[in-house]
Coordinates of C-alpha atoms and ligand atoms in Angstrom, one line a residue:
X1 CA -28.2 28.4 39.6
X2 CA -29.2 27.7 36.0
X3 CA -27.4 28.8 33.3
X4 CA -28.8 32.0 31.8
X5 CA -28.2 32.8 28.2
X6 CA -27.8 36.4 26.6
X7 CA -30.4 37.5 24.2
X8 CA -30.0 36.9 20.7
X9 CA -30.7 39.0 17.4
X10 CA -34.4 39.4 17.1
X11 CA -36.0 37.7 14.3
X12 CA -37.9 39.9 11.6
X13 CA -41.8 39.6 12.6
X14 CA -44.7 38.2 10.9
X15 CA -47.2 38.9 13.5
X16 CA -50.0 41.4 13.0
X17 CA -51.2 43.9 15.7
X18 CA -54.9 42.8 15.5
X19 CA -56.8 39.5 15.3
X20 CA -60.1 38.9 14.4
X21 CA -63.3 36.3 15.8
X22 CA -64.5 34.0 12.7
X23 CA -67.6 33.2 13.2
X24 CA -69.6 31.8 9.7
X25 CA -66.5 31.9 7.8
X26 CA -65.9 35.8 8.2
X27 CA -62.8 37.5 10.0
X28 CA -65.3 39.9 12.4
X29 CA -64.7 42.0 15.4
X30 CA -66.4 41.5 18.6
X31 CA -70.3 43.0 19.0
X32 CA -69.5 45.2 21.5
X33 CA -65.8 46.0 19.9
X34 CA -64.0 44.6 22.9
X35 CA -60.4 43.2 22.7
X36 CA -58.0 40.7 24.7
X37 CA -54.5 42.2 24.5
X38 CA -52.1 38.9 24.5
X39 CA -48.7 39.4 26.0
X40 CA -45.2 37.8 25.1
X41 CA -44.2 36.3 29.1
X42 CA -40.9 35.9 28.3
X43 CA -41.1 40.0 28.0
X44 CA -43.9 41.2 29.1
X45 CA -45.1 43.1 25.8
X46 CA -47.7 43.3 24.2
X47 CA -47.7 41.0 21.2
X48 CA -51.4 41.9 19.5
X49 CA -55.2 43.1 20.6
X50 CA -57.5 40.2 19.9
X51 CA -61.3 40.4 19.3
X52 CA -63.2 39.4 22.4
X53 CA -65.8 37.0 21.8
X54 CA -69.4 38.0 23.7
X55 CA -72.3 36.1 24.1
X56 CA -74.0 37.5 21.5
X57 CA -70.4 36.2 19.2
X58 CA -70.9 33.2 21.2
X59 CA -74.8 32.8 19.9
X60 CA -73.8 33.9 16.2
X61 CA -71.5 31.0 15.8
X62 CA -73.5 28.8 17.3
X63 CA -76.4 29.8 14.8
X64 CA -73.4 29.7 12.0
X65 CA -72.5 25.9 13.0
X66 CA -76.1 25.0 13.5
X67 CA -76.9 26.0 10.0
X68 CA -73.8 24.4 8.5
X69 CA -74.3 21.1 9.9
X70 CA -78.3 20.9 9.2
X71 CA -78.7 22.7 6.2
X72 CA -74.7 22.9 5.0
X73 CA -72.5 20.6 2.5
X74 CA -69.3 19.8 4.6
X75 CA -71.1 16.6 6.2
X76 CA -72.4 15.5 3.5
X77 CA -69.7 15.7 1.0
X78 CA -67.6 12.3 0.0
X79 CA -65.4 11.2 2.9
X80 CA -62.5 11.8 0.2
X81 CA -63.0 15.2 -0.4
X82 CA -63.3 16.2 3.5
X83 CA -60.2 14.3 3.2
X84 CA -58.5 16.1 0.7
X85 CA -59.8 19.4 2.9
X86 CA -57.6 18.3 5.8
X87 CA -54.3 17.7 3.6
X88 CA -54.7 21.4 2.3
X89 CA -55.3 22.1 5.7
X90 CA -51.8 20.7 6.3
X91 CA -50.0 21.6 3.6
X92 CA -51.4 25.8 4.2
X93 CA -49.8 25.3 7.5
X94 CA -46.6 23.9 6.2
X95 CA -46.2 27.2 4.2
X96 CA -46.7 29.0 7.0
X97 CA -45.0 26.6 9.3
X98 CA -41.9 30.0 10.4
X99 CA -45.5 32.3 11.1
X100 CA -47.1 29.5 13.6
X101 CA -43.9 29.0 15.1
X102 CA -43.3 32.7 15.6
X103 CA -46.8 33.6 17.3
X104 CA -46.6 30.6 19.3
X105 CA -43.6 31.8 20.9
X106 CA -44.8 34.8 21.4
X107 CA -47.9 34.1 22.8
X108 CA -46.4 31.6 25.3
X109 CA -42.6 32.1 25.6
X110 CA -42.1 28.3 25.0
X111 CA -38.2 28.0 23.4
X112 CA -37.7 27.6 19.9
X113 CA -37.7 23.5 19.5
X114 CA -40.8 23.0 21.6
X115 CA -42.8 25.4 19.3
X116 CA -41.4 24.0 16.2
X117 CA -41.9 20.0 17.6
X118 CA -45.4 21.3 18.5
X119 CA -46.5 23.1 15.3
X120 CA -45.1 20.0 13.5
X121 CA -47.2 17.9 15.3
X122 CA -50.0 19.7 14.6
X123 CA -49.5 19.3 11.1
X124 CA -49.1 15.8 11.1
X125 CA -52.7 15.4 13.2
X126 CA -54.8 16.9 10.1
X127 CA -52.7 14.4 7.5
X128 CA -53.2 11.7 10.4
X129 CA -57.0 12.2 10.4
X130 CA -56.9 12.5 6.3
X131 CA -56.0 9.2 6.3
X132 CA -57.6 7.6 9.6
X133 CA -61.4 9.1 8.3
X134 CA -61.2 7.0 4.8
X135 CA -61.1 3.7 6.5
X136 CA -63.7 4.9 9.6
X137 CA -66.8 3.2 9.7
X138 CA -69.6 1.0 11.2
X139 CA -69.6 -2.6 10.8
X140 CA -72.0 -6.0 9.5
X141 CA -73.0 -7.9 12.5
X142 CA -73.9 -11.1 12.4
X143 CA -77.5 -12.6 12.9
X144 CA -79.6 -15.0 13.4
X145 CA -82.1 -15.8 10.7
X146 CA -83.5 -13.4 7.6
X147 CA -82.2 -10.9 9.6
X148 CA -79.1 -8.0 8.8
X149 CA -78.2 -5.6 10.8
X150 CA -75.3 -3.0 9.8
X151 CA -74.2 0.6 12.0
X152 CA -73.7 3.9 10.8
X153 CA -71.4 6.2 12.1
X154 CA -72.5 9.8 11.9
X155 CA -71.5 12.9 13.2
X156 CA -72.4 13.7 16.3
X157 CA -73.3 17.5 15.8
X158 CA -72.1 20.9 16.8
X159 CA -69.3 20.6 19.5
X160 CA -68.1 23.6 21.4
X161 CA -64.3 23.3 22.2
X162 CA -62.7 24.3 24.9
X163 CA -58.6 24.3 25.0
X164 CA -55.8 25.6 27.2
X165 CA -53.2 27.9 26.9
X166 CA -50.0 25.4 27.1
X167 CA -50.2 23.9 23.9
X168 CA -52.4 26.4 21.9
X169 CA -51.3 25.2 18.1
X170 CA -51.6 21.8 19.2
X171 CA -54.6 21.6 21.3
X172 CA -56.7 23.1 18.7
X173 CA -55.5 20.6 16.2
X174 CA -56.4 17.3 18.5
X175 CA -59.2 19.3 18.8
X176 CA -60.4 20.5 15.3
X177 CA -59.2 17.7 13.2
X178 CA -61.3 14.9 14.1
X179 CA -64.3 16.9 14.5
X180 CA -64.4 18.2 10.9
X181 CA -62.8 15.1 9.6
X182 CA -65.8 13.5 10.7
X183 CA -68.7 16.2 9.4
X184 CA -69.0 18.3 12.8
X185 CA -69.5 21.5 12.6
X186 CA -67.3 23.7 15.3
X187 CA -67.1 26.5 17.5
X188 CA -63.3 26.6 19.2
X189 CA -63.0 28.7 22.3
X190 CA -59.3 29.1 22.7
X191 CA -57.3 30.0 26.3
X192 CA -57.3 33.9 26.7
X193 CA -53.8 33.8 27.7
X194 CA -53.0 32.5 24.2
X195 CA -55.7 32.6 20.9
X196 CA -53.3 33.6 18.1
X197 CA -52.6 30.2 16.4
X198 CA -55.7 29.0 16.6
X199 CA -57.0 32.3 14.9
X200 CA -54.9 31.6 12.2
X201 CA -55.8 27.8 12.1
X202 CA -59.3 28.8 12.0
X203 CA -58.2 31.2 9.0
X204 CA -56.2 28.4 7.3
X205 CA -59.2 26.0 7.6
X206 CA -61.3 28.6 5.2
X207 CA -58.4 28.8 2.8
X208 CA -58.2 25.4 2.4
X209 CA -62.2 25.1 1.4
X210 CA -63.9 24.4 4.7
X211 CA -67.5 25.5 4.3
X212 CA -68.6 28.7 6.0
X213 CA -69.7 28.2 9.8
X214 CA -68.2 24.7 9.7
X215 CA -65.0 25.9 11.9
X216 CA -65.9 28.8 14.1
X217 CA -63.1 30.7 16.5
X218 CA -63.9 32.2 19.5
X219 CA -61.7 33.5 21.8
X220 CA -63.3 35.1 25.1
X221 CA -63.4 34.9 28.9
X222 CA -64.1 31.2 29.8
X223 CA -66.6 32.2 32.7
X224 CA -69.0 33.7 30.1
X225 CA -68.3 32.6 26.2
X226 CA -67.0 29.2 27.2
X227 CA -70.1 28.8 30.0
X228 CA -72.3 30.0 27.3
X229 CA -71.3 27.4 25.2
X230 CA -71.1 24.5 27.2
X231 CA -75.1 25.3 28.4
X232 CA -76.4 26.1 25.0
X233 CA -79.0 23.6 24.0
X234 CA -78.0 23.9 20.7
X235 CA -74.6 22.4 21.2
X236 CA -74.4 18.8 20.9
X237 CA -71.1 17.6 22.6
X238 CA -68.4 19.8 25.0
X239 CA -64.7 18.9 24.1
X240 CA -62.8 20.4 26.7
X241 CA -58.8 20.3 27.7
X242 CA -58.0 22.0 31.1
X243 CA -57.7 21.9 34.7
X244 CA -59.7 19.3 36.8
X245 CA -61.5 21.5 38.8
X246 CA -63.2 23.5 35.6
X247 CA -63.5 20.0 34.1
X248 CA -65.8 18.8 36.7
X249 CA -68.0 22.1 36.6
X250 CA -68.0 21.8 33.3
X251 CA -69.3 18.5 33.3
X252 CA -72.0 19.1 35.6
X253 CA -73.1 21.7 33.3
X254 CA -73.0 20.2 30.4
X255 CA -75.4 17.4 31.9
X256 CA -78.3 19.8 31.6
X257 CA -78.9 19.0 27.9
X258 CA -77.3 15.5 28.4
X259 CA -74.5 16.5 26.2
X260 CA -72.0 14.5 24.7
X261 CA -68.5 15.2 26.9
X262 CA -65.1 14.2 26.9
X263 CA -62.3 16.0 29.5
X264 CA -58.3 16.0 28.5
X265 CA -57.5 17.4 32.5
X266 CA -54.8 17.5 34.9
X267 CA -52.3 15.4 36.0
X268 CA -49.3 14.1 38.6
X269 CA -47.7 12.2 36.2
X270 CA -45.4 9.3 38.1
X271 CA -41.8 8.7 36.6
X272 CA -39.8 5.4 38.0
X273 CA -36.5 4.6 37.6
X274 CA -35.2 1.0 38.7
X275 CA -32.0 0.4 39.5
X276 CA -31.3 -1.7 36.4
X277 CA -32.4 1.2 34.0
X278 CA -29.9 2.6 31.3
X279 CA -29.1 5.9 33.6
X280 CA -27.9 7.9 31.3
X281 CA -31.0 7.7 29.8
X282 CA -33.1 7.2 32.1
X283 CA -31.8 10.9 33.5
X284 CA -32.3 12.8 30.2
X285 CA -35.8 11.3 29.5
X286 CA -36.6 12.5 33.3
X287 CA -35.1 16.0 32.7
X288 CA -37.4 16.0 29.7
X289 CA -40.3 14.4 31.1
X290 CA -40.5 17.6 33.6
X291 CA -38.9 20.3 31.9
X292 CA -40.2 20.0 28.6
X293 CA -42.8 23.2 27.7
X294 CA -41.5 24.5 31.2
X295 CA -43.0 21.5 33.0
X296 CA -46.6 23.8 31.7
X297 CA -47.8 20.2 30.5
X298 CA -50.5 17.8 31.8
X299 CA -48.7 14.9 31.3
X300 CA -45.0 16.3 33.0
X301 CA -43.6 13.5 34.8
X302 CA -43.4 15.7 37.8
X303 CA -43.3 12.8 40.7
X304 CA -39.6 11.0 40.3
X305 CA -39.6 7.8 41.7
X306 CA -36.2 6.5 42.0
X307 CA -34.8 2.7 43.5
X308 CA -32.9 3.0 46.6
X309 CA -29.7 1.2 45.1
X310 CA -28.9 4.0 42.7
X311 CA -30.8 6.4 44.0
X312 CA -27.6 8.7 45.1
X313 CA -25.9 8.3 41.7
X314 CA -29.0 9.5 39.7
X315 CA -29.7 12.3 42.0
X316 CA -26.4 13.4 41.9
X317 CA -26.5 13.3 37.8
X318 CA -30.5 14.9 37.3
X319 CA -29.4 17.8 39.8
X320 CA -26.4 18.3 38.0
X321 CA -28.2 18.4 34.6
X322 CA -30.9 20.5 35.9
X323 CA -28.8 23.4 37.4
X324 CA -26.9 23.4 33.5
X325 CA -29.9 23.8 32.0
X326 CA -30.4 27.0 29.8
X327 CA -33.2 29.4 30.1
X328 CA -32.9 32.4 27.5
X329 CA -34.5 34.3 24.8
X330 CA -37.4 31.3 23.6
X331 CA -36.1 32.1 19.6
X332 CA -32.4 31.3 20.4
X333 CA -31.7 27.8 19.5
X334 CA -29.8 26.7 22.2
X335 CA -32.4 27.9 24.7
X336 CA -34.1 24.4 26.7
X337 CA -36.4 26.1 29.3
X338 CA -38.8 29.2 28.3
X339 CA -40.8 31.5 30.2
X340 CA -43.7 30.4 32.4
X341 CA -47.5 31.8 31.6
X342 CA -48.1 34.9 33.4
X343 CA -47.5 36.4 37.0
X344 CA -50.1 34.3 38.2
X345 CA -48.6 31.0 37.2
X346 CA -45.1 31.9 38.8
X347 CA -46.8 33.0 42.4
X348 CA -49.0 29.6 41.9
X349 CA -45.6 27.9 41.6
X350 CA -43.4 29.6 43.9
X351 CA -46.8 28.9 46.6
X352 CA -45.9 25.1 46.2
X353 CA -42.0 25.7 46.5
X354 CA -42.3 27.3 49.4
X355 CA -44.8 25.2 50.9
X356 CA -42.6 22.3 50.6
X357 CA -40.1 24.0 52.2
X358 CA -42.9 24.6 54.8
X359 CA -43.4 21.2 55.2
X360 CA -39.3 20.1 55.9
X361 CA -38.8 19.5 52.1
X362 CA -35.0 20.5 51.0
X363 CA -34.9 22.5 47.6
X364 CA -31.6 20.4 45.7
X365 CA -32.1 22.9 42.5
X366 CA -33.7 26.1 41.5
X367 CA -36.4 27.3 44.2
X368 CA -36.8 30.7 43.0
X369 CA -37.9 33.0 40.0
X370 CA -35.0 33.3 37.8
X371 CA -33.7 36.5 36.6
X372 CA -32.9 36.2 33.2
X373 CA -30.4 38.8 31.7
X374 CA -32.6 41.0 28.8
X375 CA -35.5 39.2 29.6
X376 CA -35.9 40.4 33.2
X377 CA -39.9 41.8 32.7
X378 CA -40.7 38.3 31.9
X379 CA -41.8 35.7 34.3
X380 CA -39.4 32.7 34.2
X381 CA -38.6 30.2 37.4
X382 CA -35.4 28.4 38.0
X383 CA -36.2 24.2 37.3
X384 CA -36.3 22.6 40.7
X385 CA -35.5 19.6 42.1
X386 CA -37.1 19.2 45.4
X387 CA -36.5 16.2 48.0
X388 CA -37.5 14.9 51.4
X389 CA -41.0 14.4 50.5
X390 CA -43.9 12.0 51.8
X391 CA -47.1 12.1 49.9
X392 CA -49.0 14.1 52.6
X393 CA -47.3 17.2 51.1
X394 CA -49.4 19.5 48.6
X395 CA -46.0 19.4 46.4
X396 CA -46.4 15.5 46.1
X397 CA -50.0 15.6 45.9
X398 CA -51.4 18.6 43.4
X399 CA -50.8 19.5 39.8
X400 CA -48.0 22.5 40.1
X401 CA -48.0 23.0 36.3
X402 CA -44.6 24.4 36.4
X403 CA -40.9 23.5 35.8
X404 CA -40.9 21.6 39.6
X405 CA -40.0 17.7 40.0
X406 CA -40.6 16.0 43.6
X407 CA -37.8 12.9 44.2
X408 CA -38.6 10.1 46.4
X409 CA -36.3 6.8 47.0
X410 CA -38.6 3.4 46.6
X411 CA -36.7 -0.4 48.0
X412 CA -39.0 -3.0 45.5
X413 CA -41.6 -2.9 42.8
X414 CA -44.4 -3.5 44.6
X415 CA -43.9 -0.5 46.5
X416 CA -42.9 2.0 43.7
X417 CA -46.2 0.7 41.9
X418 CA -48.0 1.4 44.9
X419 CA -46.4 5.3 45.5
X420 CA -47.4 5.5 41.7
X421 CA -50.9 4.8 42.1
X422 CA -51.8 7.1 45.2
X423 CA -52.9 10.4 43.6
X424 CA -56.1 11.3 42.0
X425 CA -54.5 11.9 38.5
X426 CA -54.0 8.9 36.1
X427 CA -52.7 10.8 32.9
X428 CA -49.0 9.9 31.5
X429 CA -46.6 7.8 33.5
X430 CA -42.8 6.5 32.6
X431 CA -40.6 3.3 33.6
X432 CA -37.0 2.9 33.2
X433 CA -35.8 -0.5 33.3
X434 CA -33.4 -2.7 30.6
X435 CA -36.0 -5.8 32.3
X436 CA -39.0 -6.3 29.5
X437 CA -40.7 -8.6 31.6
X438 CA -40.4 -5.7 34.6
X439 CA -41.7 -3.2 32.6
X440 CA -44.9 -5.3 31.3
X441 CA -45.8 -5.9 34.6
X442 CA -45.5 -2.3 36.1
X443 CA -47.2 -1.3 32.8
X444 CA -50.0 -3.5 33.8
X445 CA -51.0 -2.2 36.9
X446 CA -50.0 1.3 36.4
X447 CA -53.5 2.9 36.4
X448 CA -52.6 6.0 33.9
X449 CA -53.9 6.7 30.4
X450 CA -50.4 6.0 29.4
X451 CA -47.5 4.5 29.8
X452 CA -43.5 5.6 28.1
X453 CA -41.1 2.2 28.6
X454 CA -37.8 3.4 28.1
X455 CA -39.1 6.6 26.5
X456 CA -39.7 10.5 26.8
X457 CA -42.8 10.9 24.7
X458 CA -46.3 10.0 24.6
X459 CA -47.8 11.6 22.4
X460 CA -48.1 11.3 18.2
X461 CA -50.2 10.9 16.0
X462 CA -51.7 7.5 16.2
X463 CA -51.5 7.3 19.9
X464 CA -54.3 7.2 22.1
X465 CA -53.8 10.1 24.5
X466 CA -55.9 10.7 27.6
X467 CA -56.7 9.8 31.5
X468 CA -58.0 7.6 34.3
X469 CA -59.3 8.3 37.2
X470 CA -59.8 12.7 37.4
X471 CA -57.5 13.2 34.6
X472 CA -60.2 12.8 32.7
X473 CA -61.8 10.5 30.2
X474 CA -62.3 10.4 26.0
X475 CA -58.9 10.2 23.8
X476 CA -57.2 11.7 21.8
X477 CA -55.2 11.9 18.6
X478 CA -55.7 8.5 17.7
X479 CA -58.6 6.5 15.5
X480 CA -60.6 6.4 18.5
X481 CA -61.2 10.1 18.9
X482 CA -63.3 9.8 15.6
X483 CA -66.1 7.6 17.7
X484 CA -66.1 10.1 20.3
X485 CA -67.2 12.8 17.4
X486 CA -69.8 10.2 15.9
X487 CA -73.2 8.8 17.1
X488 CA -73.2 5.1 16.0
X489 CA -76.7 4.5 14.0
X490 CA -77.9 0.7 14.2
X491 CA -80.2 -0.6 11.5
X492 CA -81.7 -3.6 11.4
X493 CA -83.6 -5.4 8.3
X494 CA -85.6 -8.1 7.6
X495 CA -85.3 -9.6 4.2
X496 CA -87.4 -12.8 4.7
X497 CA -89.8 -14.0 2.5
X498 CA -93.1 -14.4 5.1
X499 CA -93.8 -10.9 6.2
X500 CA -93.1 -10.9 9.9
X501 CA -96.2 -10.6 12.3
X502 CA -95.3 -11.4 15.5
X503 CA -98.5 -10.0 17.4
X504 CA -100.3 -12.4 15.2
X505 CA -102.8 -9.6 14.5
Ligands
NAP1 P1 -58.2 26.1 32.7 O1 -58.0 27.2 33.6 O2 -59.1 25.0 33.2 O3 -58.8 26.7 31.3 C1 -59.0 25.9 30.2 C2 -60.0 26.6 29.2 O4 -61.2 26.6 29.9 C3 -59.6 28.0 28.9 O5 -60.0 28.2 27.5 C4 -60.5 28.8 29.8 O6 -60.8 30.1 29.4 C5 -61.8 27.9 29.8 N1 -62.7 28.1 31.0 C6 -62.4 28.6 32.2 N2 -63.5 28.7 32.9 C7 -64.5 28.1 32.2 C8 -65.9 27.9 32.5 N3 -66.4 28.2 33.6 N4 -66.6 27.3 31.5 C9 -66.1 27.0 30.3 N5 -64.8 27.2 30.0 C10 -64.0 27.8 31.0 O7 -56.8 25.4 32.3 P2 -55.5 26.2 31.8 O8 -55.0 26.8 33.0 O9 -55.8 27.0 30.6 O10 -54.6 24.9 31.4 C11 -53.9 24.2 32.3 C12 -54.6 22.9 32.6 O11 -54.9 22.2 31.5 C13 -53.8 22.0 33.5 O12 -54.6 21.4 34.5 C14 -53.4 20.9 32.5 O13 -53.1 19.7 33.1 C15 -54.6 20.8 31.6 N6 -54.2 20.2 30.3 C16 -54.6 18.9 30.1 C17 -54.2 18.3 28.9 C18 -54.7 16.9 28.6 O14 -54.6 16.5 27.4 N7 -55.1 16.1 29.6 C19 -53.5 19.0 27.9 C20 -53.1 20.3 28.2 C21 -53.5 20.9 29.4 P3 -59.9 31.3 29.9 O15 -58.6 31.2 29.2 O16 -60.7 32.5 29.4 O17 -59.9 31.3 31.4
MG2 MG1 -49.9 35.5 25.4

């Protein structure tokens, strides 16, 4: 049973009880005056009523981003002043750093240092992209005769963004940063579940002097505002972070009008620890790697691979640390595991608990909703630890999206490569080992987006984040997210002195 902490004092709020759409750089309700309410899951109260985008909101800020990016300023305007744009950006939300913390918890019931970690994060992606969009370019090549040819990059348009509800601060920011940094015009449809901070990012971006309709925020029911989007032939490219299965509809979609798309989606991230790995490490960067964000995280590490040699000692140590971990009120500091999404999340994960226990799986830690004293209308599930798997199970073989890690045993390398690779998913992966030439060598035929060595995180600013296989493809956070916002142009010249006439007309 996991530790359960009291809840603390309450902190004084911040929040306010209604959010607005902004669509062409106003704050406006929805047409038809609908609302989302958003809930606090580690309660179950109601934190604020949130315009709800229609598809007439959804057309309006299309039109606004339209106009902006043919007719507007922000495109045009010397790469160091968009620049300077994105370090207000940055510095705004350092000011209000203790207000995005606070909705975020709210909105999600993620603890305390995993809002503050993200929210810093996305800070440091707007002054990563201030920097990374001076130096971002095309290129001379070289050729052959009176001939020069350089590229252009240019914005590629008006991109509709789509983003989930685990990361909401964050998401937005991979999200909104290149794009603008680059001269796109926006329109950011956030997770239903969870719109708040990327209200107020889209609030901070007009405060710091983004032009009107450049950054657009719609929050509304993914089946209609984000479908709407993602078909409008106005819209240039889809960005969109999410499950697999919407990712591939989307996709298909988006084909219509040949759109430019790139998909941040699922995963069943493999974790391997070898029997020469530093284990005391190697077991806190494993607890991490599944119960960070409440395991509520594409790339959790959420298949544990473990050599046969030491695989009793580090069982023995991960359970242990997993039954002592603390869930609690998300704002008390010593809380490590928050409250999952929604009622619908917890019966998704308790339905792959208890068909592993189905399938002749034994349940080592956790197995159940946790009851959490003062928090008990929230939804919250106890980390588990689940073993006697084969990869025929649905527990070894789907995304659970929840605070659930499956352990198997594995005798060499070659076969804890080859247990890595069989899934679908090729998002994060992680290898424990003191042996650098061991780890350069499962690195290299890991097939995964990316790889930690020795190491609990994967992503900041700088480093390419993304998938193989049907995790998706595109990256993010790094310099190379700024192509996938830009068309290249190609022009070629002549500057010889016999004008050219090869038809010989
Ligand atoms: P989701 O159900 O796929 O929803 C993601 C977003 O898509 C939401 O804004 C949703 O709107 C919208 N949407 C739903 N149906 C749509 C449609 N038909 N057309 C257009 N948009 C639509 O995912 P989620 O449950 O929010 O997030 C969890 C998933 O995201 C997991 O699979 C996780 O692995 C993945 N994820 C991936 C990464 C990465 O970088 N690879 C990062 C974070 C999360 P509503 O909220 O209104 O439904
Ligand atoms: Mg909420």
């Amino acid at each position: 049973m996991s530790t359960i902490q009291q809840s603390a004092a309450e902190k004084p709020s911040v929040k306010r009880d209604f959010y607005h759409l902004i669509i062409n750089g106003e704050k406006v309700e929805s047409s038809n005056g609908g609302t989302i309410k958003t809930y606090n899951p580690a309660t179950g109260e109601l934190v604020a009523n949130v315009a709800k985008a229609t598809k007439e909101d959804a057309e309006n800020a299309v039109q606004a981003a339209r106009q902006a990016f043919d007719h507007g300023k922000w495109r045009k305007y010397p790469v160091n002043k968009r620049s300077r744009v994105l370090n207000k950006i940055a510095s705004i939300m350092r000011s209000r750093f203790n207000e995005l913390v606070e909705l975020e918890i709210l909105d999600t019931g993620k603890s305390l240092s995993t809002a503050q970690g993200q929210v810093n994060q996305a800070i440091e992606d707007f002054e990563f992209y201030a920097g990374a969009i001076v130096s971002h370019g095309g290129r001379v090549n070289a050729l052959p005769g009176q001939f020069h040819n350089y590229t252009e990059k240019e914005p590629v348009g008006v991109c509709a963004q789509i983003i989930p509800w685990n990361y909401p601060l964050m998401m937005a920011a991979w999200k909104i940063a290149p794009a603008i940094a680059v001269g796109c015009s926006i329109i950011v449809k956030p997770a239903s579940l969870t719109p708040l901070t990327a209200i107020v990012l889209g609030e901070i971006c007009l405060e710091a002097g983004v032009p009107a309709g450049v950054v657009n925020i719609v929050p509304g029911s993914g089946s209609e505002v984000g479908n709407y989007l993602v078909e409008h032939e106005l819209v240039d490219k889809v960005a969109f972070t999410g499950s697999t299965p919407i990712g591939k509809n989307i996709m298909a979609r988006a084909s219509q009008t040949l759109k430019r798309v790139t998909l941040e989606l699922g995963g069943k991230s493999p974790n391997i620890v070898f029997a020469d790995c530093d284990m005391e490490a190697a077991v806190a960067g494993s607890l991490y790697g599944i119960f960070y964000n409440t395991g509520q995280s594409c790339e959790a590490r959420s298949r544990l691979y473990v050599h046969e040699d030491i695989y009793d000692e580090f069982v023995n140590k991960f359970v242990e640390k997993t039954k002592q971990l603390r869930l609690g009120n998300p704002f008390d500091e010593g809380t490590q595991v928050g409250s999952i999404i929604d009622q619908n999340q917890l019966d998704v994960i308790d339905g792959f608990v208890q068909s592993a226990i189905t399938d002749g799986a034994d349940i080592l830690a956790g197995g159940k909703a946790a009851v959490v004293a003062g928090f008990e209308n929230g939804y919250w599930y106890e980390p588990t630890v689940i073993a006697n798997v084969n990869h025929d199970m649905k527990v070894v073989k789907e995304e659970i999206f929840g605070p659930v890690v499956v352990i198997m045993k594995f005798k060499d390398e070659k076969e804890a490569v080859k247990l890595a690779n069989d899934t679908e998913f090729g998002l994060g992966s992680a290898i424990w080992t003191k042996d650098g030439a061991r780890a350069t060598r499962v690195a290299n035929q890991i097939q995964a987006g990316i790889v930690m060595v020795n190491c609990p995180f994967s992503a900041m600013p700088g480093t390419p984040f993304g998938g193989y296989k049907q995790s998706g493809f595109g990256r993010e956070l790094c310099i190379e997210t700024l192509d996938l916002y830009t068309e290249t142009k190609s022009i070629v010249s002549y500057y010889g002195s016999h004008p050219l006439n090869p038809l010989g007309v």
